[in-house]
mmCIF file of C-alpha atoms and ligand atoms in Angstrom:
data_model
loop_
_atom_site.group_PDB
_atom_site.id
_atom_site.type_symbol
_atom_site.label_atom_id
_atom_site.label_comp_id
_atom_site.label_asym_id
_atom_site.label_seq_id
_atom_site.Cartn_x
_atom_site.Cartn_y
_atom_site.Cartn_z
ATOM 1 C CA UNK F 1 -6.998 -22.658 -15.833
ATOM 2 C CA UNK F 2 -6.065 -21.846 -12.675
ATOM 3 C CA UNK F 3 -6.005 -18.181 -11.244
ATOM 4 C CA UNK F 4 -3.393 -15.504 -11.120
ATOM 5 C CA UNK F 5 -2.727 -14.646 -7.294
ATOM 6 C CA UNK F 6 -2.612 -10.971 -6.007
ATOM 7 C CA UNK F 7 -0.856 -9.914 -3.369
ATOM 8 C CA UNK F 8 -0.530 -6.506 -1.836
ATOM 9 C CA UNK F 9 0.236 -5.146 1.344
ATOM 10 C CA UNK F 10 0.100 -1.794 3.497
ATOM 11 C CA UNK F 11 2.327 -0.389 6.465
ATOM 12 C CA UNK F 12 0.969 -0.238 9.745
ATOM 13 C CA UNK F 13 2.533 2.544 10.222
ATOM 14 C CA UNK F 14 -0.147 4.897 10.611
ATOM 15 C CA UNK F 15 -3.672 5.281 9.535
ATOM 16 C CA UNK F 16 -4.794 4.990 5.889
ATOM 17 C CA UNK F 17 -4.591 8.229 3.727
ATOM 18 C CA UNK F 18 -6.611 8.846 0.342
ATOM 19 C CA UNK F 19 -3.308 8.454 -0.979
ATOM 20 C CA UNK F 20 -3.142 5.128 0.150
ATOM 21 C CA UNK F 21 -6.789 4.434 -0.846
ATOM 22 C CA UNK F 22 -6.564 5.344 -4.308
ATOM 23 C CA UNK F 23 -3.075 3.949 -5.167
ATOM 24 C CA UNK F 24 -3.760 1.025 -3.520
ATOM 25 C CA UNK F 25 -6.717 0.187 -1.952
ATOM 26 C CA UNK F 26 -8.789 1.028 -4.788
ATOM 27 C CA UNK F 27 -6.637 -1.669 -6.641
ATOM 28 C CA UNK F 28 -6.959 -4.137 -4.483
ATOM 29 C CA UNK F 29 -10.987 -3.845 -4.514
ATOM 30 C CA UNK F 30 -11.330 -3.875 -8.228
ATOM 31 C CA UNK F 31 -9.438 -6.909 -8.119
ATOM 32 C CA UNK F 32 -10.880 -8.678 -5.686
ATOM 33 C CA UNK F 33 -14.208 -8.538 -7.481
ATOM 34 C CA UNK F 34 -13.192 -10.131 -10.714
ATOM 35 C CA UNK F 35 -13.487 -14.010 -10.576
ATOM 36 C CA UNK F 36 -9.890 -14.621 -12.441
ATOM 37 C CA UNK F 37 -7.794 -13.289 -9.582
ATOM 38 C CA UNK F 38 -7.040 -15.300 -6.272
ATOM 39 C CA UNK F 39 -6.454 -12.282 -3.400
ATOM 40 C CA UNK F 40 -4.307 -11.712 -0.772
ATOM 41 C CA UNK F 41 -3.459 -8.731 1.108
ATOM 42 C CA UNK F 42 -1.926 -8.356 4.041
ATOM 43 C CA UNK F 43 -0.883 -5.566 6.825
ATOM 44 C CA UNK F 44 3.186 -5.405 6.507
ATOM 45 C CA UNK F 45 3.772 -5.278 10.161
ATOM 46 C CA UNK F 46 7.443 -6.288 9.545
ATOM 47 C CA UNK F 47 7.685 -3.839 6.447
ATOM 48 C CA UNK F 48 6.839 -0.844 9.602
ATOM 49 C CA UNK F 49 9.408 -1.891 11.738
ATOM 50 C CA UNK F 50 12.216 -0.643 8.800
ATOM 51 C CA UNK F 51 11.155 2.818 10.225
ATOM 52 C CA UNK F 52 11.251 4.079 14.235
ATOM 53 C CA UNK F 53 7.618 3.046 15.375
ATOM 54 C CA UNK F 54 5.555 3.062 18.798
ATOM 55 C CA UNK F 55 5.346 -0.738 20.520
ATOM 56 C CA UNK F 56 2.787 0.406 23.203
ATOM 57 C CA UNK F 57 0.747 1.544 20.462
ATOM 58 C CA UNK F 58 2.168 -1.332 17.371
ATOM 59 C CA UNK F 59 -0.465 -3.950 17.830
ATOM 60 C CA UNK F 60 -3.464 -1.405 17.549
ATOM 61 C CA UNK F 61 -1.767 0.088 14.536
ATOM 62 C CA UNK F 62 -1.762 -3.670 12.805
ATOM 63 C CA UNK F 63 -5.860 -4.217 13.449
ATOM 64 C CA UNK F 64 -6.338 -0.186 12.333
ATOM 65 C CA UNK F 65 -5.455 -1.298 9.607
ATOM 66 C CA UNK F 66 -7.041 -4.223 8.981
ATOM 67 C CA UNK F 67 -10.094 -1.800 10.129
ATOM 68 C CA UNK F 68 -9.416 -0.081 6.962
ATOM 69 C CA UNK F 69 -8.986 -2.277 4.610
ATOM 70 C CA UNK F 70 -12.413 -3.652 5.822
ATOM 71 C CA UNK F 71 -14.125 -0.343 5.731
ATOM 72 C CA UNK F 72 -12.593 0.106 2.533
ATOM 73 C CA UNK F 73 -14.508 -2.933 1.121
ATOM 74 C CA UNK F 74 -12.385 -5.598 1.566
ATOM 75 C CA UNK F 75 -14.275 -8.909 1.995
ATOM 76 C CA UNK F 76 -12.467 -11.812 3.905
ATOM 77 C CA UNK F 77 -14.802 -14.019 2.064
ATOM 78 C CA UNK F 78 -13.240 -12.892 -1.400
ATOM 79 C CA UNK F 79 -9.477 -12.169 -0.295
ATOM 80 C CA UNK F 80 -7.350 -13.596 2.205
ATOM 81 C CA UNK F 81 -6.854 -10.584 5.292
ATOM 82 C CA UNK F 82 -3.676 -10.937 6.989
ATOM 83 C CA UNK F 83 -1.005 -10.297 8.946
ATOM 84 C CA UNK F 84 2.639 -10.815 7.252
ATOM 85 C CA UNK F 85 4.169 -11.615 10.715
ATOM 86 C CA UNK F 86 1.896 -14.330 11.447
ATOM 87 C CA UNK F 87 2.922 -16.238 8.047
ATOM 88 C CA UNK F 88 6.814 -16.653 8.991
ATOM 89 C CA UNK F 89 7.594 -18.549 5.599
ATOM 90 C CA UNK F 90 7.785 -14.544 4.333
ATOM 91 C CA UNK F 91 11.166 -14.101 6.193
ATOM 92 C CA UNK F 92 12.295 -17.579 5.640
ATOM 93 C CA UNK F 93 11.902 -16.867 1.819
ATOM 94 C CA UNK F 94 13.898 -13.550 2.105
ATOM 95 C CA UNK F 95 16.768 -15.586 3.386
ATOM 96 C CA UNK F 96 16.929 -17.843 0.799
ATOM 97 C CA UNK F 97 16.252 -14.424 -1.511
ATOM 98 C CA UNK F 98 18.622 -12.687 -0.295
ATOM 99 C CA UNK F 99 21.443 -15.192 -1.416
ATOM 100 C CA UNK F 100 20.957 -14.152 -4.800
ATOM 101 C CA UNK F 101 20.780 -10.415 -4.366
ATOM 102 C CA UNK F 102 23.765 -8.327 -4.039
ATOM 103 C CA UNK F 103 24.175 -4.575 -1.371
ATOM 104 C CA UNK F 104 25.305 -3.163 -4.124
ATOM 105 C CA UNK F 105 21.908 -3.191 -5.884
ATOM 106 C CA UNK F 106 20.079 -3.080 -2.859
ATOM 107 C CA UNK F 107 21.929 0.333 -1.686
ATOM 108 C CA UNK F 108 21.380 1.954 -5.413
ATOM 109 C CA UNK F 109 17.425 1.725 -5.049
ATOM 110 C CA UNK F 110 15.466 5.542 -5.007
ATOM 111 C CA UNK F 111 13.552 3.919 -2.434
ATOM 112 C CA UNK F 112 16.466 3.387 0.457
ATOM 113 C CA UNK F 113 18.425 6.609 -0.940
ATOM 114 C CA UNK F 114 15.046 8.733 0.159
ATOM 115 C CA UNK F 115 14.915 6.692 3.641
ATOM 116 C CA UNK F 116 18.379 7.403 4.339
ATOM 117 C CA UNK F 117 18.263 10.652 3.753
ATOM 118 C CA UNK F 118 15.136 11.038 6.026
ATOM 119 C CA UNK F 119 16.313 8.871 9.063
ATOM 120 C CA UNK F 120 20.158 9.184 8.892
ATOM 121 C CA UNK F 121 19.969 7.465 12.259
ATOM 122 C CA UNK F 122 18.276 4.104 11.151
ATOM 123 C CA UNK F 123 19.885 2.562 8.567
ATOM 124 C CA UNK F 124 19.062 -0.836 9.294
ATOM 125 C CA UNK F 125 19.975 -4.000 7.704
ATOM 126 C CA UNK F 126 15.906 -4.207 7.737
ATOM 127 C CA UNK F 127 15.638 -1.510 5.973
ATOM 128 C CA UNK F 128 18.099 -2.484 3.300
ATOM 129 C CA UNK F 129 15.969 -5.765 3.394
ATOM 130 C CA UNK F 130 13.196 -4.303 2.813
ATOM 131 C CA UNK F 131 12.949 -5.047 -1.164
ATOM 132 C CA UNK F 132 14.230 -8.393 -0.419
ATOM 133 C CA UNK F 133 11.083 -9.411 2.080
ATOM 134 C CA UNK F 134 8.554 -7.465 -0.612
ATOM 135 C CA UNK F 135 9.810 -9.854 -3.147
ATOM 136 C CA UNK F 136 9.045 -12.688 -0.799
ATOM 137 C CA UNK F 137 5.521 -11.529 0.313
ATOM 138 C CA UNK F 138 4.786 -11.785 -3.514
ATOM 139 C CA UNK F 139 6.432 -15.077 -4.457
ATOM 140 C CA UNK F 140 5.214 -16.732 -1.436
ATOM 141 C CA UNK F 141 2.126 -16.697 -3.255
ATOM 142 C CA UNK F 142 3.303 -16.713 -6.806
ATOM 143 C CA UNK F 143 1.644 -13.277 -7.618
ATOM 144 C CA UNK F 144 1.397 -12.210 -11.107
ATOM 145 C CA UNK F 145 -0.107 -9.103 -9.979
ATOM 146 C CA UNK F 146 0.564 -6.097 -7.189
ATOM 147 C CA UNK F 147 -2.259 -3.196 -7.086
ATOM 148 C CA UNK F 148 0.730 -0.147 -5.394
ATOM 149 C CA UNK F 149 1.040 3.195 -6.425
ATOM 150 C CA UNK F 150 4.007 4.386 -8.543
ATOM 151 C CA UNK F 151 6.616 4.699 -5.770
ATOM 152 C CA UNK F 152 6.554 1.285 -5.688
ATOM 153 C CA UNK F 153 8.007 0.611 -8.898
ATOM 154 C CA UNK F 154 11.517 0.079 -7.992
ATOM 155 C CA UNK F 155 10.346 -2.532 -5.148
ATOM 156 C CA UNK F 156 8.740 -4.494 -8.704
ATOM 157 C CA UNK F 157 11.760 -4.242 -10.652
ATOM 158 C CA UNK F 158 13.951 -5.795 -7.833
ATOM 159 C CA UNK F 159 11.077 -8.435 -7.021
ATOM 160 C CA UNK F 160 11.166 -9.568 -11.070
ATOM 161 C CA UNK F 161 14.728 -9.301 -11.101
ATOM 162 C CA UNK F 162 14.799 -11.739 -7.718
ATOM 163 C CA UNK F 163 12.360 -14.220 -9.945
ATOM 164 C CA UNK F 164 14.252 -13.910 -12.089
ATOM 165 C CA UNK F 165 17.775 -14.995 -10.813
ATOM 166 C CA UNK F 166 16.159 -17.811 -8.566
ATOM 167 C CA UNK F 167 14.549 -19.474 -11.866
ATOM 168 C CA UNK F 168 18.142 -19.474 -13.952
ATOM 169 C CA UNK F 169 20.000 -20.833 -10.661
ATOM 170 C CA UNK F 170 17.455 -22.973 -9.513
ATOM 171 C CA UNK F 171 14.474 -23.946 -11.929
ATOM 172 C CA UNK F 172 11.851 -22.505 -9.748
ATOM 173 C CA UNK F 173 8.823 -21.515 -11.680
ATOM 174 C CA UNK F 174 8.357 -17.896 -10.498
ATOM 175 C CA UNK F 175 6.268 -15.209 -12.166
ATOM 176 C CA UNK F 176 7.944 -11.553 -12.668
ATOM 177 C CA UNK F 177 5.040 -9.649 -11.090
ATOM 178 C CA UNK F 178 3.534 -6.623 -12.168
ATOM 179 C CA UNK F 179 2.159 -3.758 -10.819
ATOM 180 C CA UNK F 180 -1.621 -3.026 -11.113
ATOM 181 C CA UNK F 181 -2.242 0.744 -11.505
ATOM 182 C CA UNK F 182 -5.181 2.891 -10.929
ATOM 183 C CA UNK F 183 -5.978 5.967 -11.553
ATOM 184 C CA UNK F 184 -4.812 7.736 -8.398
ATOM 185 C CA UNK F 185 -1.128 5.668 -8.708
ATOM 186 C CA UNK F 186 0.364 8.791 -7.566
ATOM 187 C CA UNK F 187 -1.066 11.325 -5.338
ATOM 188 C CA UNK F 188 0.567 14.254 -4.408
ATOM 189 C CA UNK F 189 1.391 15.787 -0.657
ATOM 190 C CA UNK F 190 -1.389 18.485 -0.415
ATOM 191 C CA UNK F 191 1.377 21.026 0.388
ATOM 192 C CA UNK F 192 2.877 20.350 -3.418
ATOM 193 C CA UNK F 193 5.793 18.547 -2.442
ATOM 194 C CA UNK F 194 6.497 14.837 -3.063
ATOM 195 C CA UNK F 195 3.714 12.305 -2.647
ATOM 196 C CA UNK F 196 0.973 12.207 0.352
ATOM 197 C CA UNK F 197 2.762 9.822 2.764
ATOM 198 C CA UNK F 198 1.656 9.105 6.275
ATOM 199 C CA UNK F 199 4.976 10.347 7.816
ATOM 200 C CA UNK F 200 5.317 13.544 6.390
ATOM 201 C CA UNK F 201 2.638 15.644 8.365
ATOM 202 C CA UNK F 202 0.509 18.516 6.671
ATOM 203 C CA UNK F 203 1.105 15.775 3.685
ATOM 204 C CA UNK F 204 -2.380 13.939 3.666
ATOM 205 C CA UNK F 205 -5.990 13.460 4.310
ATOM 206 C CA UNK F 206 -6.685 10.379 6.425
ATOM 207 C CA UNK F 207 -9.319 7.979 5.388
ATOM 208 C CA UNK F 208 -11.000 8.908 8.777
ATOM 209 C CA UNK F 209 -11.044 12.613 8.887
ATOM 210 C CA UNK F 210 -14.151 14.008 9.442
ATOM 211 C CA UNK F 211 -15.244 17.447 7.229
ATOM 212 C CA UNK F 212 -14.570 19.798 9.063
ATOM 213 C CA UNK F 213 -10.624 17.887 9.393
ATOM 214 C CA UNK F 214 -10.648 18.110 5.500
ATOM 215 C CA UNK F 215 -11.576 21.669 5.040
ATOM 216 C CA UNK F 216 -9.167 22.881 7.652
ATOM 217 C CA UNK F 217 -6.534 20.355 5.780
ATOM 218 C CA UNK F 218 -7.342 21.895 2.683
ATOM 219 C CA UNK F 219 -6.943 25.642 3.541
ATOM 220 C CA UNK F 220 -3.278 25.075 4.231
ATOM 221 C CA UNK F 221 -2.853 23.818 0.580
ATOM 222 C CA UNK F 222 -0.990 25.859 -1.444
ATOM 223 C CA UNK F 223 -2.700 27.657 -4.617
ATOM 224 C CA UNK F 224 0.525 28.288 -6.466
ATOM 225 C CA UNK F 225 -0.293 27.619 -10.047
ATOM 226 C CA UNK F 226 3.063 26.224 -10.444
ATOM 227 C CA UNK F 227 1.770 23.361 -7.768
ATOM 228 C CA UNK F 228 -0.938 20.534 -9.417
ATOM 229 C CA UNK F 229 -1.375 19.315 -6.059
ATOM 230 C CA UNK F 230 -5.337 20.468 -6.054
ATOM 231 C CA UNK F 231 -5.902 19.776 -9.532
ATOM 232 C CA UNK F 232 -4.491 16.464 -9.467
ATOM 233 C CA UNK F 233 -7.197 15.961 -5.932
ATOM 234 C CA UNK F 234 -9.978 17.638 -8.340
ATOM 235 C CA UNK F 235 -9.525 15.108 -11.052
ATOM 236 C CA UNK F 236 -9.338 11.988 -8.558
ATOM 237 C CA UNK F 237 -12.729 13.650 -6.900
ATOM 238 C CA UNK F 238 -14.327 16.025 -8.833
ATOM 239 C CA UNK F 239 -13.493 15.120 -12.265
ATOM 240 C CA UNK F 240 -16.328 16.518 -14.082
ATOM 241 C CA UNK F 241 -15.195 20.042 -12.566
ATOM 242 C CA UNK F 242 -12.147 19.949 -13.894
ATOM 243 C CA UNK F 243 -12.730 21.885 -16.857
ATOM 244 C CA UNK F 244 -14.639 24.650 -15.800
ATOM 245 C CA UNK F 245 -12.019 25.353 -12.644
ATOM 246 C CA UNK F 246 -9.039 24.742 -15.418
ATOM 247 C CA UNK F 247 -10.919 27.449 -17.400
ATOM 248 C CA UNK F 248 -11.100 29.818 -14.157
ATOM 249 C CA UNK F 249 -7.206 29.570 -13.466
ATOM 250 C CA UNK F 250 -6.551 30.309 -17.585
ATOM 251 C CA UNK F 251 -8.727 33.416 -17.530
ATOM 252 C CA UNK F 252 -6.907 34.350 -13.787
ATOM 253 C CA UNK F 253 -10.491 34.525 -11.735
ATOM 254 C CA UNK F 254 -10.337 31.224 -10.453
ATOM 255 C CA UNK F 255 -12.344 31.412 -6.886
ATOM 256 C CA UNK F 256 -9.676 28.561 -5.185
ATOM 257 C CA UNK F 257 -12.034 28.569 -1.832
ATOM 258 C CA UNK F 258 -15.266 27.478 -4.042
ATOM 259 C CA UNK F 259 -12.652 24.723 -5.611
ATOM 260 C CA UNK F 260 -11.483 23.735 -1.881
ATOM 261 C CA UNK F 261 -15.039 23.885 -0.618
ATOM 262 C CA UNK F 262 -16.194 21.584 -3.197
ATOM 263 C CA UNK F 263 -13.105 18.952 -2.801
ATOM 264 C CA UNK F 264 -14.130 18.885 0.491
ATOM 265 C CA UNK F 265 -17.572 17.981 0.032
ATOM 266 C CA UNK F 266 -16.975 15.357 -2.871
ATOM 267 C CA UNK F 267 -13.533 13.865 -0.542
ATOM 268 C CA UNK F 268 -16.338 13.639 2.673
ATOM 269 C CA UNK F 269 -18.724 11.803 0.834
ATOM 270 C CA UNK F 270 -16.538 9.153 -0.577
ATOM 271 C CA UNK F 271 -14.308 8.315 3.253
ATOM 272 C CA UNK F 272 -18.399 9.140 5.018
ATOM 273 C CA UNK F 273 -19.850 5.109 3.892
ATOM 274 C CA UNK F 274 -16.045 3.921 5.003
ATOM 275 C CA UNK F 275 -15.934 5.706 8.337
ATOM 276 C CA UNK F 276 -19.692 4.571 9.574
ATOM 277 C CA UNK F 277 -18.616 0.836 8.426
ATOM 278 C CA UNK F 278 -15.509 1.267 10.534
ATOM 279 C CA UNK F 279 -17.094 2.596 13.689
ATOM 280 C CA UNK F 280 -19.628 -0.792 13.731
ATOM 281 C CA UNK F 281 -16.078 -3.295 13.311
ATOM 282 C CA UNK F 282 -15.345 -5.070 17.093
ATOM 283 C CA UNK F 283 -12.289 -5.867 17.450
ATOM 284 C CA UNK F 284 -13.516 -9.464 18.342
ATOM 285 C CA UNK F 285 -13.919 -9.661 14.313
ATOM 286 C CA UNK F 286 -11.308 -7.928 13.681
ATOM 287 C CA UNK F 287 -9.511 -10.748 15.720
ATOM 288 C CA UNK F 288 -10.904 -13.572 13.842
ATOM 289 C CA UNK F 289 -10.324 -12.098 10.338
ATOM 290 C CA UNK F 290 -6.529 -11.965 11.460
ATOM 291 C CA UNK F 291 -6.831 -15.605 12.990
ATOM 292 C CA UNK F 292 -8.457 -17.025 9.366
ATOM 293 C CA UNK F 293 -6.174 -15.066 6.961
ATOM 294 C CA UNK F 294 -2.815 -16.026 8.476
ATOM 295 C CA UNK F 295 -4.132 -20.135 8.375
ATOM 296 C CA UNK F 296 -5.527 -19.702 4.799
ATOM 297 C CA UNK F 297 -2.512 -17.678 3.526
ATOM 298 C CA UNK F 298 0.439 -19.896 5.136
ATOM 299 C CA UNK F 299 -1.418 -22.936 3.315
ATOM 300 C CA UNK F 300 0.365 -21.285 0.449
ATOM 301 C CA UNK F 301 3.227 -20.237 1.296
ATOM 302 C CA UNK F 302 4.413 -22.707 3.333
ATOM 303 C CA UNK F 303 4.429 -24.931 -0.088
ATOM 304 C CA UNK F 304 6.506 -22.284 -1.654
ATOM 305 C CA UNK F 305 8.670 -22.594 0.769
ATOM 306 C CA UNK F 306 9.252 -26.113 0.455
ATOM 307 C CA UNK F 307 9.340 -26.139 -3.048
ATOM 308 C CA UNK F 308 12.310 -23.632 -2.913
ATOM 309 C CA UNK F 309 14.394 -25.538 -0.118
ATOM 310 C CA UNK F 310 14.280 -28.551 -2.444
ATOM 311 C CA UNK F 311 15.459 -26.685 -5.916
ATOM 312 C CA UNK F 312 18.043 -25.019 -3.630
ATOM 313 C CA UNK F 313 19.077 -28.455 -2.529
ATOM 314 C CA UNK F 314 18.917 -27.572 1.307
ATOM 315 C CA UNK F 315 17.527 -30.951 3.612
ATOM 316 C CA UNK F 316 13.621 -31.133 3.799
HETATM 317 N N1 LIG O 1 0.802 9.410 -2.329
HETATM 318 C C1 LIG O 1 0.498 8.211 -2.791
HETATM 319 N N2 LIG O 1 -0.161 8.082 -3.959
HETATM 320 C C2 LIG O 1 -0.499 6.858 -4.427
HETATM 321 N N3 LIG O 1 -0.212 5.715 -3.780
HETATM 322 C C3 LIG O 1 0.443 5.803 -2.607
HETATM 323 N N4 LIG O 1 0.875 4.884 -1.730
HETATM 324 C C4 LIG O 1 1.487 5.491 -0.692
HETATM 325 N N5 LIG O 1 1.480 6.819 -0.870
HETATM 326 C C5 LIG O 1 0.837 7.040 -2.049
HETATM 327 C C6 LIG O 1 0.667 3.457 -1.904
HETATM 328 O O1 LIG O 1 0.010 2.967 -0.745
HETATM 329 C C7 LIG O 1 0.607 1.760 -0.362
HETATM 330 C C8 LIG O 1 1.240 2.112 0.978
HETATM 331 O O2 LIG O 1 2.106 1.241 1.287
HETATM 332 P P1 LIG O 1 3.107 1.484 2.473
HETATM 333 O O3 LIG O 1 2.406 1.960 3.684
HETATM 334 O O4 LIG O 1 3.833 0.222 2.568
HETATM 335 O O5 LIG O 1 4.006 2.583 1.821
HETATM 336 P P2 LIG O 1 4.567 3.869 2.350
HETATM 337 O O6 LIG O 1 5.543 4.342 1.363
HETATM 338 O O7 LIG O 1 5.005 3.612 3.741
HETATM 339 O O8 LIG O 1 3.310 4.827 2.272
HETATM 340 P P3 LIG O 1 2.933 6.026 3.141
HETATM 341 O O9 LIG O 1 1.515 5.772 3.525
HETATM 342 O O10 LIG O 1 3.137 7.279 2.476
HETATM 343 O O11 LIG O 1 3.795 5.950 4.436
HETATM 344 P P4 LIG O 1 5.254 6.507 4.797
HETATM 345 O O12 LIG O 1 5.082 7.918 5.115
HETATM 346 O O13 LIG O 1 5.576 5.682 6.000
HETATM 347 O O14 LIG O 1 6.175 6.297 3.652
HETATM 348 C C9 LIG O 1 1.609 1.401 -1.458
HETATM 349 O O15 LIG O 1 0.974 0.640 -2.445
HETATM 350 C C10 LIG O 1 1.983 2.739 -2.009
HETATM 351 O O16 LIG O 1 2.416 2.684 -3.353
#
């Protein structure tokens, strides 16, 4: 039998936060290490330009993360690393995609509602896109399965319904993918509101900050019992405290700096292994990971792509 693909893919829009990590990353390892799954994750370079970014700086951005992903524990010997600009067949395949997907439904997503209302001033036809390429980073490789945290969910939904529409119309044999959760599928912004996300600063705690970073992050976070946002960090970290600091709030002498103290401590020695990996990387290897994941990864999708411009009827 042959194996299910993964795909999944980050923004480089930013360096990695725990957020990131454990909705994601943490995914992405697990599944890499079991023998029925074929991986491929890439950096969504393409996805980042939706949302005003840096160009001096864009290239560095695409190899940090990379950097991550390898510090994280990402093997290019187990899962194909790459760069979604460097396999062009992913835009090609939105075309043809977006053929059979309407504005209408494209406009109604939670997802492009939230960007507009953030960046009133970029409402691109990328951006309205964006579902459209996500679906296409997926089928390029057939994926059955996508390791994202919750917010993704809508991006899914569309993707399936995409699959779904090109196999009636066409007879192609797409799989409606679904998403792989974890644990951490949702982690909140350590002020309380909305989820960690790299734009929204005082929001997260990168997967490079050192301890001292972490405590000082920490301190700002609100103690309002009506915000989880520390408990929810305690359980992901610290789970076997979790009872004895719910206990503390419920008799009303929780000590909240022993709780953020000891977060700190048990956040610092999960990123510590990632961050001394990281500092060893060259970007020479860096470089060739990049080079070998784009060849090995358009192998695949440039066969999708043919397969769909012949069921679609379009000259080959
Ligand atoms: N807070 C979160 N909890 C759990 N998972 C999360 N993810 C993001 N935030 C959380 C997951 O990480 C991956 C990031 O993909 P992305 O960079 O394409 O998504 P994003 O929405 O751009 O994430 P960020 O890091 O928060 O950046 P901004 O601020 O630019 O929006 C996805 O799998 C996502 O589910």
């Amino acid at each position: 039998m042959s194996k299910t693909r993964i795909l999944s893919g980050i923004r480089s829009s930013g360096r990695l936060h725990i957020g990131n990590y454990l909705g994601a990353v943490k995914g992405m390892l697990a599944l890499q290490e079991d023998s029925a799954y074929e991986t491929y994750y890439m950096v969504a370079d393409l996805h980042a330009l939706t949302t005003p970014y840096d160009k001096e700086k864009f290239a560095e951005e695409t190899r940090s993360v990379i950097k991550d992903y390898l510090a994280a524990g990402l093997d290019p010997e187990k899962s194909v690393l790459f760069v979604q600009s460097q396999v062009p067949e992913h835009v090609e395949l939105a075309y043809y995609f977006s053929t059979v997907t309407t504005l209408a439904k494209m406009t109604h997503l939670p997802t492009y509602k939230e960007k507009v209302k953030q960046l009133p001033d970029h409402v691109t036809m990328a951006l309205v896109n964006y579902p459209v390429l996500m679906a296409a980073d997926i089928l390029a490789y057939k994926a059955g399965l996508v390791p994202v945290g919750i917010d993704q969910e809508p991006h899914l939904e569309a993707a399936r319904e995409i699959a779904r529409r090109m196999n009636a119309d066409f007879g192609t044999d797409f799989p409606e993918p679904k998403r792989f959760a974890t644990k951490g599928e949702y982690v909140p912004s350590l002020s309380g509101e909305g989820k960690m996300s790299k734009s929204v600063e005082g929001s997260y705690i990168l997967l490079t900050d050192g301890l001292d970073e972490i405590r000082a992050k920490l301190a700002k976070a609100p103690t309002d019992e009506r915000v989880s946002n520390l408990f929810k960090l305690v359980e992901l970290f610290k789970h076997e405290r979790m009872e004895y600091y719910a206990a503390g709030q419920k008799r009303g002498d929780i000590r909240y700096s022993e709780l953020k103290e000891e977060l700190s401590l048990a956040i610092y020695e999960e990123l510590k292994p990632m961050q001394e990996k990281r500092n060893k990387l060259t970007d020479e290897y860096i470089d060739e990971v990049i080079k070998k994941g784009a060849e090995r990864a358009r192998k695949v999708a440039v066969e999708t792509v043919r397969e769909v411009k012949e069921k679609m009827g379009i000259l080959v």
